Amino acid sequence: MIVSLTGSFTTIVETSRLTATDDEHDPEGSTIAFERSQTTALLESST
């Protein structure tokens, strides 16, 4: 699970670097910040 979450977090960070969209001001669905926060919380709770 930790390996999977770490991979998810890495993918989220890489995607946010490649994307020029401002999803914080267009919050239709979950945002990159939300995804990062959720993945970080899951990683912290699993260790």
PDB file of C-alpha atoms in Angstrom:
ATOM      1  CA  MET A   1       0.000   0.000   0.000  1.00  0.00           C
ATOM      2  CA  ILE A   2       2.806   2.427   0.870  1.00  0.00           C
ATOM      3  CA  VAL A   3       4.519   1.835  -2.482  1.00  0.00           C
ATOM      4  CA  SER A   4       1.242   2.413  -4.307  1.00  0.00           C
ATOM      5  CA  LEU A   5       0.505   5.632  -2.384  1.00  0.00           C
ATOM      6  CA  THR A   6       4.043   6.894  -2.942  1.00  0.00           C
ATOM      7  CA  GLY A   7       3.628   6.256  -6.657  1.00  0.00           C
ATOM      8  CA  SER A   8       0.285   8.058  -6.625  1.00  0.00           C
ATOM      9  CA  PHE A   9       1.804  11.051  -4.849  1.00  0.00           C
ATOM     10  CA  THR A  10       4.691  11.191  -7.322  1.00  0.00           C
ATOM     11  CA  THR A  11       2.256  11.033 -10.238  1.00  0.00           C
ATOM     12  CA  ILE A  12       0.127  13.844  -8.764  1.00  0.00           C
ATOM     13  CA  VAL A  13       3.175  16.080  -8.289  1.00  0.00           C
ATOM     14  CA  GLU A  14       4.514  15.365 -11.794  1.00  0.00           C
ATOM     15  CA  THR A  15       1.104  15.978 -13.336  1.00  0.00           C
ATOM     16  CA  SER A  16       0.731  19.308 -11.558  1.00  0.00           C
ATOM     17  CA  ARG A  17       4.097  20.417 -12.954  1.00  0.00           C
ATOM     18  CA  LEU A  18       3.044  19.564 -16.505  1.00  0.00           C
ATOM     19  CA  THR A  19      -0.408  21.110 -16.281  1.00  0.00           C
ATOM     20  CA  ALA A  20      -0.921  24.846 -16.668  1.00  0.00           C
ATOM     21  CA  THR A  21      -4.490  24.785 -15.413  1.00  0.00           C
ATOM     22  CA  ASP A  22      -5.544  26.625 -12.293  1.00  0.00           C
ATOM     23  CA  ASP A  23      -7.754  23.980 -10.733  1.00  0.00           C
ATOM     24  CA  GLU A  24      -7.953  25.829  -7.404  1.00  0.00           C
ATOM     25  CA  HIS A  25     -10.206  28.427  -9.024  1.00  0.00           C
ATOM     26  CA  ASP A  26     -12.214  25.901 -10.997  1.00  0.00           C
ATOM     27  CA  PRO A  27     -13.003  23.303  -8.317  1.00  0.00           C
ATOM     28  CA  GLU A  28     -15.286  21.075 -10.344  1.00  0.00           C
ATOM     29  CA  GLY A  29     -14.455  17.803  -8.678  1.00  0.00           C
ATOM     30  CA  SER A  30     -11.326  17.256  -6.639  1.00  0.00           C
ATOM     31  CA  THR A  31      -8.335  19.550  -7.029  1.00  0.00           C
ATOM     32  CA  ILE A  32      -4.645  18.728  -7.231  1.00  0.00           C
ATOM     33  CA  ALA A  33      -4.154  20.179  -3.735  1.00  0.00           C
ATOM     34  CA  PHE A  34      -6.921  17.930  -2.405  1.00  0.00           C
ATOM     35  CA  GLU A  35      -5.426  14.847  -4.069  1.00  0.00           C
ATOM     36  CA  ARG A  36      -1.980  15.679  -2.675  1.00  0.00           C
ATOM     37  CA  SER A  37      -3.391  16.237   0.800  1.00  0.00           C
ATOM     38  CA  GLN A  38      -5.438  13.048   0.768  1.00  0.00           C
ATOM     39  CA  THR A  39      -2.509  10.930  -0.431  1.00  0.00           C
ATOM     40  CA  THR A  40      -0.171  12.476   2.158  1.00  0.00           C
ATOM     41  CA  ALA A  41      -2.658  11.782   4.960  1.00  0.00           C
ATOM     42  CA  LEU A  42      -3.041   8.163   3.857  1.00  0.00           C
ATOM     43  CA  LEU A  43       0.738   7.733   3.692  1.00  0.00           C
ATOM     44  CA  GLU A  44       1.198   9.213   7.165  1.00  0.00           C
ATOM     45  CA  SER A  45      -1.511   7.031   8.672  1.00  0.00           C
ATOM     46  CA  SER A  46      -0.071   3.872   7.122  1.00  0.00           C
ATOM     47  CA  THR A  47       3.395   4.252   8.641  1.00  0.00           C
TER      48      THR A  47
END
